[in-house]
Amino acid sequence: MSASKPRILIATKNAGKLAEFERIMGPEFAIEGLDEIDLTLPAEGTESYKTNASEKARFVAERTGRVTLGDDSGIEAFALGGRPGIVSARFAGEPVSDQRNIEKLLSELEAGGSNDRSARFVCWLALADANGLVATVEGTCQGTIGFSQRGTNGFGYDPVFDFPNGRTMAELTDDEKDAVSHRGNAIRAILPTLRSVVVDGDDNA
């Protein structure tokens, strides 16, 4: 492997997600998103997080020849049968709005009348190189849906995702969030495989 850091593509233009990848993966890798690459990701389907993540990773890796991580994630409220789930990012329709998504989630929970506020965040990661899909992993994070929004350090549904200590995901510091989040758990799970791919010769340098 060359002395320079291996460059890893993340199949996203979401600045919040990219920042989390950079923090969690640390200085070992040079992380890049798709902002500087002229690619339009395929539309997300509704089959599974795993399928969406895999299609993103393969699509980018095949077209760039570079090691790529694809991500798909969502929040699942148990009282709503796991909704919004795979459509979390577009729960309230287009244009995409975190605020409208949160408002719809809280409204549906209230309308349902259940006392069950339990929920989980789910993240699937897929790793691909120029030859195709290498590995997939799942990361989860358990909590509850609060009744109001609190905190500003985060994105998506973070302000209404409560932990037993009374704080929301958006009230945690970056380090605290990364240590327990679904994306943090998924990234840590796939790092050994990612390192083996890089060490085996494709360091993208």
Short mmCIF file of C-alpha atoms in Angstrom, two decimals:
data_model
loop_
_atom_site.label_atom_id
_atom_site.label_comp_id
_atom_site.label_asym_id
_atom_site.label_seq_id
_atom_site.Cartn_x
_atom_site.Cartn_y
_atom_site.Cartn_z
CA MET A 1 0.00 0.00 0.00
CA SER A 2 1.25 3.47 -0.79
CA ALA A 3 2.23 5.92 1.91
CA SER A 4 -0.72 8.16 1.12
CA LYS A 5 -4.08 7.62 2.75
CA PRO A 6 -6.47 5.32 0.91
CA ARG A 7 -9.29 7.36 -0.62
CA ILE A 8 -12.77 5.99 0.03
CA LEU A 9 -15.84 7.23 -1.80
CA ILE A 10 -19.10 7.58 0.13
CA ALA A 11 -22.09 7.30 -2.19
CA THR A 12 -23.87 10.36 -0.81
CA LYS A 13 -24.24 14.10 -1.23
CA ASN A 14 -25.69 14.42 2.29
CA ALA A 15 -23.27 16.65 4.20
CA GLY A 16 -24.44 15.39 7.60
CA LYS A 17 -23.84 11.75 6.71
CA LEU A 18 -20.47 12.54 5.14
CA ALA A 19 -19.33 14.35 8.28
CA GLU A 20 -20.22 11.30 10.38
CA PHE A 21 -18.24 9.00 8.08
CA GLU A 22 -15.24 11.32 8.32
CA ARG A 23 -15.37 11.46 12.11
CA ILE A 24 -15.96 7.76 12.71
CA MET A 25 -13.51 6.43 10.14
CA GLY A 26 -10.89 8.82 11.43
CA PRO A 27 -7.57 9.91 9.93
CA GLU A 28 -6.80 6.46 8.53
CA PHE A 29 -8.75 7.20 5.34
CA ALA A 30 -9.36 10.14 3.03
CA ILE A 31 -13.15 10.34 2.75
CA GLU A 32 -14.88 11.90 -0.24
CA GLY A 33 -18.53 12.35 -1.16
CA LEU A 34 -20.09 12.76 -4.58
CA ASP A 35 -20.25 16.56 -4.72
CA GLU A 36 -17.25 16.73 -7.04
CA ILE A 37 -18.26 13.73 -9.16
CA ASP A 38 -20.75 13.98 -12.01
CA LEU A 39 -22.97 11.07 -11.03
CA THR A 40 -26.67 10.84 -10.28
CA LEU A 41 -27.43 7.97 -7.94
CA PRO A 42 -30.18 5.54 -8.92
CA ALA A 43 -33.56 6.18 -7.32
CA GLU A 44 -34.00 4.43 -3.99
CA GLY A 45 -36.41 1.51 -4.03
CA THR A 46 -38.63 0.19 -1.25
CA GLU A 47 -37.40 -3.42 -1.11
CA SER A 48 -34.88 -3.05 1.71
CA TYR A 49 -32.18 -0.84 3.18
CA LYS A 50 -29.66 -3.50 2.21
CA THR A 51 -30.71 -3.46 -1.44
CA ASN A 52 -30.58 0.33 -1.65
CA ALA A 53 -27.16 0.53 -0.02
CA SER A 54 -25.81 -2.22 -2.26
CA GLU A 55 -27.10 -0.61 -5.45
CA LYS A 56 -25.57 2.74 -4.53
CA ALA A 57 -22.18 1.20 -3.71
CA ARG A 58 -22.05 -0.93 -6.87
CA PHE A 59 -23.25 1.91 -9.10
CA VAL A 60 -20.55 4.32 -7.95
CA ALA A 61 -17.74 1.76 -7.75
CA GLU A 62 -18.41 0.42 -11.23
CA ARG A 63 -18.38 3.90 -12.76
CA THR A 64 -15.38 5.26 -10.88
CA GLY A 65 -13.29 2.13 -10.34
CA ARG A 66 -12.92 3.14 -6.70
CA VAL A 67 -13.72 1.53 -3.36
CA THR A 68 -17.13 2.86 -2.34
CA LEU A 69 -19.41 2.70 0.68
CA GLY A 70 -23.15 2.93 0.09
CA ASP A 71 -25.51 3.78 2.93
CA ASP A 72 -29.23 3.51 3.48
CA SER A 73 -30.88 4.27 6.78
CA GLY A 74 -34.16 5.10 8.44
CA ILE A 75 -36.14 5.29 11.63
CA GLU A 76 -38.71 2.68 12.64
CA ALA A 77 -41.51 3.41 15.11
CA PHE A 78 -42.89 0.15 16.46
CA ALA A 79 -46.38 1.56 17.05
CA LEU A 80 -46.52 2.36 13.34
CA GLY A 81 -45.47 -1.13 12.27
CA GLY A 82 -41.92 -0.02 11.55
CA ARG A 83 -42.83 3.07 9.58
CA PRO A 84 -41.48 5.36 8.22
CA GLY A 85 -38.64 2.88 7.73
CA ILE A 86 -37.12 2.76 4.28
CA VAL A 87 -39.00 5.90 3.16
CA SER A 88 -37.84 7.95 6.18
CA ALA A 89 -36.08 10.62 4.13
CA ARG A 90 -39.20 11.25 2.03
CA PHE A 91 -41.84 10.44 4.64
CA ALA A 92 -43.64 13.77 4.18
CA GLY A 93 -43.13 13.82 0.41
CA GLU A 94 -41.20 16.15 -1.84
CA PRO A 95 -39.38 18.42 -1.47
CA VAL A 96 -37.50 16.60 1.25
CA SER A 97 -37.80 18.36 4.62
CA ASP A 98 -36.50 17.10 7.97
CA GLN A 99 -38.99 19.35 9.76
CA ARG A 100 -42.01 18.11 7.84
CA ASN A 101 -40.88 14.51 8.27
CA ILE A 102 -40.67 14.97 12.04
CA GLU A 103 -44.05 16.68 12.20
CA LYS A 104 -45.68 13.85 10.25
CA LEU A 105 -44.10 11.20 12.47
CA LEU A 106 -45.28 12.92 15.67
CA SER A 107 -48.74 13.48 14.19
CA GLU A 108 -49.18 9.84 13.19
CA LEU A 109 -48.04 8.59 16.58
CA GLU A 110 -50.50 10.92 18.31
CA ALA A 111 -53.33 9.91 15.99
CA GLY A 112 -52.60 6.23 16.55
CA GLY A 113 -53.23 6.58 20.29
CA SER A 114 -50.60 4.04 21.33
CA ASN A 115 -48.50 4.52 24.44
CA ASP A 116 -45.66 2.64 22.75
CA ARG A 117 -43.06 5.20 21.68
CA SER A 118 -40.27 2.68 21.18
CA ALA A 119 -38.24 3.06 18.02
CA ARG A 120 -34.93 2.30 16.45
CA PHE A 121 -32.61 3.79 13.88
CA VAL A 122 -31.34 1.36 11.25
CA CYS A 123 -28.35 1.72 8.93
CA TRP A 124 -27.16 -0.70 6.27
CA LEU A 125 -23.75 -0.20 4.70
CA ALA A 126 -22.53 -1.85 1.52
CA LEU A 127 -18.91 -1.99 0.40
CA ALA A 128 -18.07 -2.35 -3.29
CA ASP A 129 -15.01 -2.09 -5.49
CA ALA A 130 -14.59 -2.10 -9.27
CA ASN A 131 -15.34 -5.84 -9.34
CA GLY A 132 -18.68 -5.54 -7.54
CA LEU A 133 -20.18 -5.92 -4.09
CA VAL A 134 -17.78 -6.99 -1.33
CA ALA A 135 -19.80 -6.93 1.91
CA THR A 136 -22.89 -5.57 3.68
CA VAL A 137 -23.48 -4.88 7.38
CA GLU A 138 -26.31 -3.59 9.57
CA GLY A 139 -26.11 -1.18 12.49
CA THR A 140 -28.98 -0.26 14.82
CA CYS A 141 -29.67 2.09 17.72
CA GLN A 142 -32.56 1.68 20.17
CA GLY A 143 -34.57 4.51 21.72
CA THR A 144 -37.99 6.14 21.85
CA ILE A 145 -39.79 8.89 19.97
CA GLY A 146 -40.21 11.97 22.14
CA PHE A 147 -43.18 14.33 22.16
CA SER A 148 -41.23 17.42 21.14
CA GLN A 149 -38.01 18.39 19.41
CA ARG A 150 -34.88 19.10 21.46
CA GLY A 151 -31.30 19.75 20.46
CA THR A 152 -29.58 21.17 17.41
CA ASN A 153 -26.58 18.90 16.91
CA GLY A 154 -27.77 16.52 14.27
CA PHE A 155 -30.05 16.09 11.29
CA GLY A 156 -33.04 14.06 10.19
CA TYR A 157 -35.05 12.67 13.11
CA ASP A 158 -32.30 13.23 15.71
CA PRO A 159 -34.24 15.92 17.66
CA VAL A 160 -37.09 13.51 18.52
CA PHE A 161 -35.07 10.33 19.12
CA ASP A 162 -34.81 9.96 22.90
CA PHE A 163 -32.42 7.87 24.96
CA PRO A 164 -33.19 6.51 28.46
CA ASN A 165 -30.99 9.24 29.97
CA GLY A 166 -33.52 11.84 28.79
CA ARG A 167 -31.40 13.33 26.03
CA THR A 168 -32.19 13.25 22.35
CA MET A 169 -29.75 12.23 19.63
CA ALA A 170 -29.52 15.93 18.73
CA GLU A 171 -28.46 16.81 22.30
CA LEU A 172 -25.41 14.54 22.21
CA THR A 173 -21.95 15.73 21.31
CA ASP A 174 -20.48 14.39 18.08
CA ASP A 175 -18.35 11.88 19.99
CA GLU A 176 -21.30 10.72 22.10
CA LYS A 177 -23.49 10.28 19.03
CA ASP A 178 -20.84 8.41 17.05
CA ALA A 179 -20.32 5.98 19.94
CA VAL A 180 -23.96 4.81 19.96
CA SER A 181 -25.51 5.69 16.61
CA HIS A 182 -26.73 3.20 14.03
CA ARG A 183 -24.28 4.60 11.47
CA GLY A 184 -21.40 4.45 13.94
CA ASN A 185 -22.18 0.82 14.74
CA ALA A 186 -22.40 -0.07 11.05
CA ILE A 187 -19.15 1.70 10.16
CA ARG A 188 -17.24 0.01 12.96
CA ALA A 189 -18.61 -3.36 11.80
CA ILE A 190 -17.44 -2.90 8.21
CA LEU A 191 -14.02 -1.36 8.93
CA PRO A 192 -12.13 -4.70 9.17
CA THR A 193 -13.41 -5.71 5.72
CA LEU A 194 -12.65 -2.28 4.30
CA ARG A 195 -9.09 -2.49 5.61
CA SER A 196 -8.63 -5.92 4.03
CA VAL A 197 -9.82 -4.60 0.66
CA VAL A 198 -7.39 -1.69 0.83
CA VAL A 199 -4.48 -3.85 2.01
CA ASP A 200 -5.13 -6.33 -0.79
CA GLY A 201 -4.02 -3.71 -3.25
CA ASP A 202 -6.75 -1.20 -4.07
CA ASP A 203 -5.84 1.84 -2.04
CA ASN A 204 -7.14 4.32 -4.66
CA ALA A 205 -4.08 6.50 -4.14
#
